[in-house]
Structures are given as C-alpha cells and as structure tokens.
PDB file of C-alpha atoms and ligand atoms in Angstrom:
ATOM      1  CA  UNK U   1      15.147  10.365   3.656  1.00 79.00           C
ATOM      2  CA  UNK U   2      12.165   8.415   2.369  1.00 94.00           C
ATOM      3  CA  UNK U   3      10.609   5.772   4.572  1.00 94.00           C
ATOM      4  CA  UNK U   4      11.219   2.141   3.514  1.00 98.00           C
ATOM      5  CA  UNK U   5       7.944   0.259   3.840  1.00 98.00           C
ATOM      6  CA  UNK U   6       6.924  -3.315   3.271  1.00 98.00           C
ATOM      7  CA  UNK U   7       3.165  -3.726   3.634  1.00 98.00           C
ATOM      8  CA  UNK U   8       1.359  -7.066   3.610  1.00 98.00           C
ATOM      9  CA  UNK U   9      -2.096  -7.208   2.095  1.00 98.00           C
ATOM     10  CA  UNK U  10      -3.791 -10.254   3.523  1.00 98.00           C
ATOM     11  CA  UNK U  11      -6.910  -9.707   1.354  1.00 98.00           C
ATOM     12  CA  UNK U  12      -9.751 -12.163   2.105  1.00 98.00           C
ATOM     13  CA  UNK U  13      -7.535 -14.692   3.855  1.00 98.00           C
ATOM     14  CA  UNK U  14      -6.974 -16.062   7.374  1.00 98.00           C
ATOM     15  CA  UNK U  15      -9.531 -16.901  10.020  1.00 98.00           C
ATOM     16  CA  UNK U  16      -9.262 -14.846  13.171  1.00 98.00           C
ATOM     17  CA  UNK U  17      -6.986 -17.291  15.005  1.00 98.00           C
ATOM     18  CA  UNK U  18      -4.811 -17.894  11.909  1.00 98.00           C
ATOM     19  CA  UNK U  19      -4.361 -14.151  11.461  1.00 98.00           C
ATOM     20  CA  UNK U  20      -3.382 -13.575  15.085  1.00 98.00           C
ATOM     21  CA  UNK U  21      -0.805 -16.369  14.828  1.00 98.00           C
ATOM     22  CA  UNK U  22       0.617 -14.857  11.631  1.00 98.00           C
ATOM     23  CA  UNK U  23       0.907 -11.386  13.154  1.00 98.00           C
ATOM     24  CA  UNK U  24       2.739 -12.816  16.180  1.00 98.00           C
ATOM     25  CA  UNK U  25       5.089 -14.829  13.965  1.00 98.00           C
ATOM     26  CA  UNK U  26       5.910 -11.782  11.852  1.00 98.00           C
ATOM     27  CA  UNK U  27       6.522  -9.761  15.042  1.00 97.00           C
ATOM     28  CA  UNK U  28       8.884 -12.334  16.529  1.00 96.00           C
ATOM     29  CA  UNK U  29      10.897 -12.722  13.318  1.00 96.00           C
ATOM     30  CA  UNK U  30      11.032  -8.975  12.716  1.00 95.00           C
ATOM     31  CA  UNK U  31      12.423  -8.321  16.190  1.00 92.00           C
ATOM     32  CA  UNK U  32      15.850  -9.737  15.388  1.00 90.00           C
ATOM     33  CA  UNK U  33      16.001  -9.575  11.622  1.00 95.00           C
ATOM     34  CA  UNK U  34      14.645  -6.257  10.355  1.00 94.00           C
ATOM     35  CA  UNK U  35      16.678  -3.078  10.123  1.00 91.00           C
ATOM     36  CA  UNK U  36      15.349  -0.280  12.247  1.00 92.00           C
ATOM     37  CA  UNK U  37      14.734   1.937   9.177  1.00 95.00           C
ATOM     38  CA  UNK U  38      12.243  -0.517   7.608  1.00 97.00           C
ATOM     39  CA  UNK U  39       8.575  -0.279   8.531  1.00 97.00           C
ATOM     40  CA  UNK U  40       6.418  -3.401   8.218  1.00 98.00           C
ATOM     41  CA  UNK U  41       2.683  -2.926   7.921  1.00 98.00           C
ATOM     42  CA  UNK U  42       0.138  -5.715   8.393  1.00 98.00           C
ATOM     43  CA  UNK U  43      -2.991  -4.858   6.389  1.00 99.00           C
ATOM     44  CA  UNK U  44      -5.513  -7.325   7.728  1.00 98.00           C
ATOM     45  CA  UNK U  45      -9.229  -7.933   7.302  1.00 98.00           C
ATOM     46  CA  UNK U  46     -11.307  -5.691   9.551  1.00 98.00           C
ATOM     47  CA  UNK U  47     -12.026  -8.362  12.156  1.00 98.00           C
ATOM     48  CA  UNK U  48      -8.345  -8.840  12.941  1.00 98.00           C
ATOM     49  CA  UNK U  49      -7.455  -5.195  13.267  1.00 98.00           C
ATOM     50  CA  UNK U  50      -8.018  -4.588  16.970  1.00 98.00           C
ATOM     51  CA  UNK U  51      -6.078  -7.615  18.123  1.00 98.00           C
ATOM     52  CA  UNK U  52      -3.276  -7.077  15.602  1.00 98.00           C
ATOM     53  CA  UNK U  53      -3.134  -3.447  16.710  1.00 98.00           C
ATOM     54  CA  UNK U  54      -2.363  -4.700  20.244  1.00 98.00           C
ATOM     55  CA  UNK U  55       0.215  -7.183  18.937  1.00 98.00           C
ATOM     56  CA  UNK U  56       2.132  -4.660  16.814  1.00 97.00           C
ATOM     57  CA  UNK U  57       2.457  -2.300  19.771  1.00 95.00           C
ATOM     58  CA  UNK U  58       5.048  -4.727  21.172  1.00 94.00           C
ATOM     59  CA  UNK U  59       7.276  -4.496  18.068  1.00 94.00           C
ATOM     60  CA  UNK U  60       8.930  -1.283  17.033  1.00 89.00           C
ATOM     61  CA  UNK U  61       9.104  -2.059  13.269  1.00 93.00           C
ATOM     62  CA  UNK U  62       5.484  -3.174  13.005  1.00 97.00           C
ATOM     63  CA  UNK U  63       2.300  -1.265  12.200  1.00 98.00           C
ATOM     64  CA  UNK U  64      -1.270  -2.195  11.427  1.00 98.00           C
ATOM     65  CA  UNK U  65      -3.302  -1.169   8.415  1.00 98.00           C
ATOM     66  CA  UNK U  66      -6.803  -1.685   7.000  1.00 98.00           C
ATOM     67  CA  UNK U  67      -7.441  -2.717   3.410  1.00 98.00           C
ATOM     68  CA  UNK U  68     -10.241  -0.201   2.828  1.00 98.00           C
ATOM     69  CA  UNK U  69     -12.573   2.243   4.550  1.00 98.00           C
ATOM     70  CA  UNK U  70     -15.852   3.899   3.763  1.00 98.00           C
ATOM     71  CA  UNK U  71     -16.008   7.118   1.783  1.00 98.00           C
ATOM     72  CA  UNK U  72     -18.688   8.212   4.257  1.00 98.00           C
ATOM     73  CA  UNK U  73     -17.859   9.524   7.722  1.00 98.00           C
ATOM     74  CA  UNK U  74     -20.886   7.954   9.461  1.00 98.00           C
ATOM     75  CA  UNK U  75     -24.559   7.254   9.045  1.00 98.00           C
ATOM     76  CA  UNK U  76     -26.891   4.790   7.359  1.00 98.00           C
ATOM     77  CA  UNK U  77     -24.398   2.846   5.221  1.00 98.00           C
ATOM     78  CA  UNK U  78     -24.877  -0.794   6.173  1.00 98.00           C
ATOM     79  CA  UNK U  79     -21.749  -2.909   6.182  1.00 97.00           C
ATOM     80  CA  UNK U  80     -19.317  -0.028   5.933  1.00 98.00           C
ATOM     81  CA  UNK U  81     -16.394   0.766   8.276  1.00 98.00           C
ATOM     82  CA  UNK U  82     -15.480   4.378   8.943  1.00 98.00           C
ATOM     83  CA  UNK U  83     -12.166   6.144   9.480  1.00 98.00           C
ATOM     84  CA  UNK U  84     -13.235   7.014  13.037  1.00 98.00           C
ATOM     85  CA  UNK U  85     -13.793   3.342  13.790  1.00 98.00           C
ATOM     86  CA  UNK U  86     -10.333   2.502  12.439  1.00 98.00           C
ATOM     87  CA  UNK U  87      -8.699   5.362  14.297  1.00 98.00           C
ATOM     88  CA  UNK U  88     -10.380   4.311  17.553  1.00 98.00           C
ATOM     89  CA  UNK U  89      -8.448   1.002  17.494  1.00 98.00           C
ATOM     90  CA  UNK U  90      -5.169   2.677  16.536  1.00 97.00           C
ATOM     91  CA  UNK U  91      -5.010   1.676  12.876  1.00 98.00           C
ATOM     92  CA  UNK U  92      -2.147   3.611  11.263  1.00 98.00           C
ATOM     93  CA  UNK U  93      -2.374   2.834   7.524  1.00 98.00           C
ATOM     94  CA  UNK U  94      -5.267   2.283   5.109  1.00 98.00           C
ATOM     95  CA  UNK U  95      -4.860   0.773   1.638  1.00 98.00           C
ATOM     96  CA  UNK U  96      -6.979   2.754  -0.822  1.00 98.00           C
ATOM     97  CA  UNK U  97      -7.853   1.999  -4.418  1.00 98.00           C
ATOM     98  CA  UNK U  98      -6.466  -1.496  -4.699  1.00 98.00           C
ATOM     99  CA  UNK U  99      -7.222  -2.713  -8.219  1.00 98.00           C
ATOM    100  CA  UNK U 100      -9.481  -5.447  -6.835  1.00 98.00           C
ATOM    101  CA  UNK U 101     -11.627  -2.789  -5.170  1.00 98.00           C
ATOM    102  CA  UNK U 102     -11.618  -0.668  -8.290  1.00 98.00           C
ATOM    103  CA  UNK U 103     -12.638  -3.657 -10.423  1.00 97.00           C
ATOM    104  CA  UNK U 104     -15.047  -5.644  -8.236  1.00 97.00           C
ATOM    105  CA  UNK U 105     -16.475  -2.860  -6.098  1.00 97.00           C
ATOM    106  CA  UNK U 106     -16.448  -0.147  -8.748  1.00 98.00           C
ATOM    107  CA  UNK U 107     -14.373   2.349  -6.804  1.00 98.00           C
ATOM    108  CA  UNK U 108     -13.737   5.479  -8.845  1.00 98.00           C
ATOM    109  CA  UNK U 109     -10.986   8.037  -8.713  1.00 98.00           C
ATOM    110  CA  UNK U 110     -13.448  10.491  -7.193  1.00 98.00           C
ATOM    111  CA  UNK U 111     -14.548   8.061  -4.478  1.00 98.00           C
ATOM    112  CA  UNK U 112     -10.879   7.456  -3.692  1.00 98.00           C
ATOM    113  CA  UNK U 113     -10.318  11.179  -3.414  1.00 98.00           C
ATOM    114  CA  UNK U 114     -13.024  11.240  -0.725  1.00 98.00           C
ATOM    115  CA  UNK U 115     -11.494   8.289   1.083  1.00 98.00           C
ATOM    116  CA  UNK U 116      -7.996   9.833   0.917  1.00 98.00           C
ATOM    117  CA  UNK U 117      -9.296  13.009   2.529  1.00 98.00           C
ATOM    118  CA  UNK U 118     -11.056  11.097   5.275  1.00 98.00           C
ATOM    119  CA  UNK U 119      -8.006   8.954   6.079  1.00 98.00           C
ATOM    120  CA  UNK U 120      -5.693  11.957   6.168  1.00 98.00           C
ATOM    121  CA  UNK U 121      -8.134  13.956   8.285  1.00 98.00           C
ATOM    122  CA  UNK U 122      -7.819  11.300  11.003  1.00 98.00           C
ATOM    123  CA  UNK U 123      -3.998  11.381  10.803  1.00 98.00           C
ATOM    124  CA  UNK U 124      -3.740   7.917   9.286  1.00 98.00           C
ATOM    125  CA  UNK U 125      -1.569   7.135   6.264  1.00 98.00           C
ATOM    126  CA  UNK U 126      -3.213   6.178   2.942  1.00 98.00           C
ATOM    127  CA  UNK U 127      -1.370   3.584   0.862  1.00 99.00           C
ATOM    128  CA  UNK U 128      -2.780   4.776  -2.428  1.00 99.00           C
ATOM    129  CA  UNK U 129      -2.719   2.140  -5.177  1.00 98.00           C
ATOM    130  CA  UNK U 130      -2.428   2.832  -8.877  1.00 98.00           C
ATOM    131  CA  UNK U 131      -1.582   0.700 -11.878  1.00 98.00           C
ATOM    132  CA  UNK U 132      -2.556  -0.309 -15.361  1.00 98.00           C
ATOM    133  CA  UNK U 133      -4.028  -3.397 -17.028  1.00 97.00           C
ATOM    134  CA  UNK U 134      -2.050  -5.450 -19.522  1.00 96.00           C
ATOM    135  CA  UNK U 135      -4.114  -4.125 -22.433  1.00 97.00           C
ATOM    136  CA  UNK U 136      -3.408  -0.547 -21.355  1.00 97.00           C
ATOM    137  CA  UNK U 137       0.301  -1.336 -21.274  1.00 96.00           C
ATOM    138  CA  UNK U 138       0.133  -2.974 -24.672  1.00 95.00           C
ATOM    139  CA  UNK U 139      -1.708   0.055 -26.049  1.00 97.00           C
ATOM    140  CA  UNK U 140       1.035   2.244 -24.575  1.00 97.00           C
ATOM    141  CA  UNK U 141      -1.385   4.256 -22.445  1.00 97.00           C
ATOM    142  CA  UNK U 142      -0.064   2.969 -19.104  1.00 97.00           C
ATOM    143  CA  UNK U 143       1.739   6.191 -18.234  1.00 97.00           C
ATOM    144  CA  UNK U 144      -1.222   8.430 -18.939  1.00 98.00           C
ATOM    145  CA  UNK U 145      -3.577   6.042 -17.140  1.00 98.00           C
ATOM    146  CA  UNK U 146      -1.510   5.996 -13.933  1.00 98.00           C
ATOM    147  CA  UNK U 147      -0.887   9.731 -13.917  1.00 98.00           C
ATOM    148  CA  UNK U 148      -4.611  10.313 -14.345  1.00 98.00           C
ATOM    149  CA  UNK U 149      -5.372   8.078 -11.347  1.00 98.00           C
ATOM    150  CA  UNK U 150      -2.947  10.125  -9.237  1.00 98.00           C
ATOM    151  CA  UNK U 151      -4.078  13.473 -10.550  1.00 98.00           C
ATOM    152  CA  UNK U 152      -7.792  12.818 -10.028  1.00 98.00           C
ATOM    153  CA  UNK U 153      -7.505  11.329  -6.522  1.00 98.00           C
ATOM    154  CA  UNK U 154      -4.537  13.155  -4.983  1.00 98.00           C
ATOM    155  CA  UNK U 155      -3.671  16.382  -6.733  1.00 98.00           C
ATOM    156  CA  UNK U 156      -6.219  18.472  -4.835  1.00 98.00           C
ATOM    157  CA  UNK U 157      -3.975  18.003  -1.764  1.00 98.00           C
ATOM    158  CA  UNK U 158      -1.534  20.722  -0.786  1.00 98.00           C
ATOM    159  CA  UNK U 159       2.214  20.028  -0.713  1.00 98.00           C
ATOM    160  CA  UNK U 160       2.435  19.400   3.037  1.00 98.00           C
ATOM    161  CA  UNK U 161      -0.470  16.975   2.917  1.00 98.00           C
ATOM    162  CA  UNK U 162       0.552  14.916  -0.073  1.00 98.00           C
ATOM    163  CA  UNK U 163       3.858  14.179   1.728  1.00 98.00           C
ATOM    164  CA  UNK U 164       1.776  12.088   4.147  1.00 98.00           C
ATOM    165  CA  UNK U 165       0.576   9.741   1.379  1.00 98.00           C
ATOM    166  CA  UNK U 166       2.307   6.489   0.438  1.00 98.00           C
ATOM    167  CA  UNK U 167       1.856   5.466  -3.200  1.00 98.00           C
ATOM    168  CA  UNK U 168       1.831   1.827  -4.351  1.00 98.00           C
ATOM    169  CA  UNK U 169       2.374   1.146  -8.042  1.00 98.00           C
ATOM    170  CA  UNK U 170       0.735  -2.173  -8.769  1.00 98.00           C
ATOM    171  CA  UNK U 171       0.554  -3.247 -12.427  1.00 97.00           C
ATOM    172  CA  UNK U 172      -2.663  -5.258 -12.516  1.00 96.00           C
ATOM    173  CA  UNK U 173      -1.130  -7.852 -14.815  1.00 96.00           C
ATOM    174  CA  UNK U 174       1.398  -8.681 -12.093  1.00 95.00           C
ATOM    175  CA  UNK U 175      -0.996  -8.986  -9.136  1.00 94.00           C
ATOM    176  CA  UNK U 176      -1.437 -12.591  -8.009  1.00 91.00           C
ATOM    177  CA  UNK U 177      -0.267 -13.885 -11.391  1.00 93.00           C
ATOM    178  CA  UNK U 178       3.288 -14.902 -10.541  1.00 89.00           C
ATOM    179  CA  UNK U 179       4.448 -12.488 -13.252  1.00 89.00           C
ATOM    180  CA  UNK U 180       6.543  -9.681 -11.779  1.00 91.00           C
ATOM    181  CA  UNK U 181       7.337  -6.423 -13.505  1.00 92.00           C
ATOM    182  CA  UNK U 182      10.978  -6.346 -14.549  1.00 95.00           C
ATOM    183  CA  UNK U 183      13.193  -3.991 -12.583  1.00 97.00           C
ATOM    184  CA  UNK U 184      13.321  -1.766 -15.672  1.00 97.00           C
ATOM    185  CA  UNK U 185       9.517  -1.616 -15.909  1.00 97.00           C
ATOM    186  CA  UNK U 186       9.135  -0.923 -12.190  1.00 98.00           C
ATOM    187  CA  UNK U 187      11.852   1.738 -12.057  1.00 98.00           C
ATOM    188  CA  UNK U 188      10.527   3.403 -15.205  1.00 98.00           C
ATOM    189  CA  UNK U 189       7.035   3.761 -13.784  1.00 98.00           C
ATOM    190  CA  UNK U 190       8.194   4.769 -10.308  1.00 98.00           C
ATOM    191  CA  UNK U 191      10.365   7.493 -11.812  1.00 98.00           C
ATOM    192  CA  UNK U 192       7.473   8.657 -13.935  1.00 98.00           C
ATOM    193  CA  UNK U 193       5.247   8.849 -10.847  1.00 98.00           C
ATOM    194  CA  UNK U 194       7.929  10.805  -8.977  1.00 98.00           C
ATOM    195  CA  UNK U 195       8.402  13.161 -11.912  1.00 98.00           C
ATOM    196  CA  UNK U 196       4.633  13.652 -12.104  1.00 98.00           C
ATOM    197  CA  UNK U 197       4.583  14.552  -8.412  1.00 98.00           C
ATOM    198  CA  UNK U 198       7.555  16.874  -8.936  1.00 98.00           C
ATOM    199  CA  UNK U 199       5.806  18.733 -11.760  1.00 98.00           C
ATOM    200  CA  UNK U 200       2.961  19.643  -9.447  1.00 98.00           C
ATOM    201  CA  UNK U 201       4.684  19.879  -6.060  1.00 98.00           C
ATOM    202  CA  UNK U 202       8.416  20.356  -6.747  1.00 98.00           C
ATOM    203  CA  UNK U 203      11.281  17.905  -6.509  1.00 98.00           C
ATOM    204  CA  UNK U 204      11.730  18.077  -2.734  1.00 98.00           C
ATOM    205  CA  UNK U 205       8.162  16.995  -2.090  1.00 98.00           C
ATOM    206  CA  UNK U 206       8.358  14.291  -4.752  1.00 98.00           C
ATOM    207  CA  UNK U 207      11.587  12.991  -3.241  1.00 98.00           C
ATOM    208  CA  UNK U 208       9.995  12.683   0.166  1.00 98.00           C
ATOM    209  CA  UNK U 209       7.115  10.409  -0.906  1.00 98.00           C
ATOM    210  CA  UNK U 210       7.551   6.610  -0.599  1.00 98.00           C
ATOM    211  CA  UNK U 211       6.523   4.703  -3.705  1.00 98.00           C
ATOM    212  CA  UNK U 212       6.020   0.951  -3.185  1.00 98.00           C
ATOM    213  CA  UNK U 213       5.986  -1.736  -5.842  1.00 98.00           C
ATOM    214  CA  UNK U 214       3.294  -4.442  -5.771  1.00 97.00           C
ATOM    215  CA  UNK U 215       2.728  -7.438  -8.004  1.00 96.00           C
ATOM    216  CA  UNK U 216       4.024 -10.965  -7.282  1.00 94.00           C
ATOM    217  CA  UNK U 217       6.921  -9.718  -5.192  1.00 96.00           C
ATOM    218  CA  UNK U 218       8.567 -12.570  -3.307  1.00 96.00           C
ATOM    219  CA  UNK U 219      11.834 -13.286  -1.434  1.00 97.00           C
ATOM    220  CA  UNK U 220      13.551 -14.315  -4.676  1.00 96.00           C
ATOM    221  CA  UNK U 221      12.910 -11.030  -6.539  1.00 96.00           C
ATOM    222  CA  UNK U 222      12.560  -8.425  -3.773  1.00 97.00           C
ATOM    223  CA  UNK U 223      16.255  -7.595  -3.599  1.00 97.00           C
ATOM    224  CA  UNK U 224      16.517  -6.506  -7.239  1.00 98.00           C
ATOM    225  CA  UNK U 225      13.235  -4.581  -7.071  1.00 98.00           C
ATOM    226  CA  UNK U 226      14.210  -2.736  -3.867  1.00 98.00           C
ATOM    227  CA  UNK U 227      17.579  -1.876  -5.386  1.00 97.00           C
ATOM    228  CA  UNK U 228      15.845   0.371  -7.937  1.00 98.00           C
ATOM    229  CA  UNK U 229      16.452   3.986  -6.945  1.00 98.00           C
ATOM    230  CA  UNK U 230      12.769   4.950  -6.962  1.00 98.00           C
ATOM    231  CA  UNK U 231      11.361   1.795  -5.372  1.00 98.00           C
ATOM    232  CA  UNK U 232      10.960   2.372  -1.647  1.00 98.00           C
ATOM    233  CA  UNK U 233       9.483  -0.948  -0.657  1.00 98.00           C
ATOM    234  CA  UNK U 234       6.608  -3.223  -1.531  1.00 98.00           C
ATOM    235  CA  UNK U 235       2.934  -3.976  -1.160  1.00 98.00           C
ATOM    236  CA  UNK U 236       2.865  -7.756  -0.843  1.00 98.00           C
ATOM    237  CA  UNK U 237      -0.177 -10.007  -1.368  1.00 98.00           C
ATOM    238  CA  UNK U 238       0.385 -13.745  -1.511  1.00 97.00           C
ATOM    239  CA  UNK U 239       3.818 -13.773   0.070  1.00 98.00           C
ATOM    240  CA  UNK U 240       2.588 -11.814   3.082  1.00 98.00           C
ATOM    241  CA  UNK U 241       0.540 -14.818   4.202  1.00 98.00           C
ATOM    242  CA  UNK U 242       3.685 -16.718   5.209  1.00 98.00           C
ATOM    243  CA  UNK U 243       5.630 -15.012   7.986  1.00 98.00           C
ATOM    244  CA  UNK U 244       9.019 -16.295   6.844  1.00 98.00           C
ATOM    245  CA  UNK U 245       8.503 -15.075   3.275  1.00 98.00           C
ATOM    246  CA  UNK U 246       7.163 -11.695   4.317  1.00 98.00           C
ATOM    247  CA  UNK U 247      10.064 -11.029   6.671  1.00 98.00           C
ATOM    248  CA  UNK U 248      12.571 -12.265   4.093  1.00 98.00           C
ATOM    249  CA  UNK U 249      11.125  -9.713   1.644  1.00 98.00           C
ATOM    250  CA  UNK U 250      11.489  -6.994   4.288  1.00 97.00           C
ATOM    251  CA  UNK U 251      15.121  -8.024   4.721  1.00 96.00           C
ATOM    252  CA  UNK U 252      15.825  -7.439   1.048  1.00 96.00           C
ATOM    253  CA  UNK U 253      16.826  -3.734   1.192  1.00 93.00           C
TER     254      UNK U 253
HETATM  255  C1  PEP Y 301      -1.565  -7.092  -3.975  1.00 51.62           C
HETATM  256  O1  PEP Y 301      -2.665  -7.614  -4.030  1.00 51.62           O
HETATM  257  O2  PEP Y 301      -1.453  -5.928  -3.528  1.00 51.62           O
HETATM  258  C2  PEP Y 301      -0.410  -7.849  -4.483  1.00 51.62           C
HETATM  259  C3  PEP Y 301       0.663  -7.216  -4.790  1.00 51.62           C
HETATM  260  O3  PEP Y 301      -0.610  -9.198  -4.592  1.00 51.62           O
HETATM  261  P1  PEP Y 301       0.514 -10.299  -4.987  1.00 51.62           P
HETATM  262  O4  PEP Y 301       1.755  -9.950  -4.210  1.00 51.62           O
HETATM  263  O5  PEP Y 301      -0.086 -11.613  -4.560  1.00 51.62           O
HETATM  264  O6  PEP Y 301       0.710 -10.184  -6.454  1.00 51.62           O
END
C-alpha cells in the first residue's frame, strides 16, 4: 500500500523560536488526532532542522525534511548545504525542484537529477516537485511538460530506486494563489504521472509511488483532493504555518 504523506513546506517563514513552537504544536496535535498510517513531514528552513529533528523523534507520525540541498557533495561552494550535513542531523526527506527554486534559482532538470541521486545515496527521501505554468496548461502542453520533468530528472533510476522517491504535483498557477486545482484536474494529472511511471517501470512500481498534490490545499478542500484515487497526500505551503490547519489537512484522508 502507498504511504499517505502530508508535508509542510514552511518556505522562508518563521524565526527560530517561532518554528520550534510550531513543530511542537504540530507534534502535540498529531499525537491524538492523526491516523497511524499518515506521515507528517515538516520541511523547515535549514536553521530549524536540527532542533525539529529532535522534536519529531518524540512523535511517531512526524518526520523532518529540508526544502533543498546542494547538487555538490562537498567543497568550495559558499552558502550551500550538503546531503551529508542533512543526514548528520537525521533529516529524512528533502524537497527537490520546487517551482520557486526552478524559477528564482534557475534549477534545471539536470541539476535536479544530480540532487536526486545525492539524496537517495544518503538514504533520504526526495519529494520531487513537478508542475506546469498557467500558460502551459492553456497551450495544452501541461502533460508533456510534466512528463518531461520526470523523465529528465528521474528516469535514469532503476525500478527499486525510483520506488524510494515521493512525487509532488504542484501546478504553479495554484501555488500560493488561493486557486486550487479541481479534483478532476488533480486526479487527471496524478493518473497521467502514474501511467507515465508504469510505462517505464511497470504498474506495480507505479502503484507503489506516493504522488502528493500541492497548490493552495487547505482544511476546506483537502478531503475532496485526498479522496481522488491517485492523490496520496499533499505538499502544503501557507496552511502548514498554522498547526491547527496543517493537522486538520492531515486528518482529511
Ligand atoms: C508549495 O509551495 O509547495 C505550496 C503548495 O504552497 P501553497 O500551499 O501555499 O499553495
């Protein structure tokens, strides 16, 4: 059975003390309210990771994730954070290829292939983001665009390895805009992604990979999104900054 995952992407938000408080609040709420088969992941800024890593160890449904990592293993790359550094403080997940990193920091499919390999090589789980712009959707090239992102960054992996990747479909037009993809749009793309995986790796492998939806998910719409047969959870931005909202989303399966 596929893992159900709700990951919070805090982005560039929360001072250190605010972040620690949020992680503790999420932990306390999750203890009594979250089904044991749902995994919550707190993807925090780098400076929070070590402390949040300690906090989540007290809660069985909770894990910690980074929002990025370097595509270099080590060396003279000022300002970068390596997979070994993340691993050394017990980080379990790493978001890769968020559209904001692709757009503002010019991350390419090839760079993301390198990052994916590094994350997997340290036995951490990549949450690999893909998704189209509004103009690509309007031009009806959204399917080919998303499948190209997956093919170029992930399809060099063998079948056993790609099973360790979590995919997040995040239509860029829905991120932080308050506009959510309809359940039909989300399900259609998630099924397409799963079929694309099946073409290369077979249906069993495709069926084992969790595909999360991201883009203005909130407590009021999470239930209908998570009810889609190919939606296995969510990558949550804005609503992950409020413990009550984040946990309510995770209760929506
Ligand atoms: C995100 O940034 O991954 C995201 C889904 O943001 P939001 O939920 O705020 O749209």
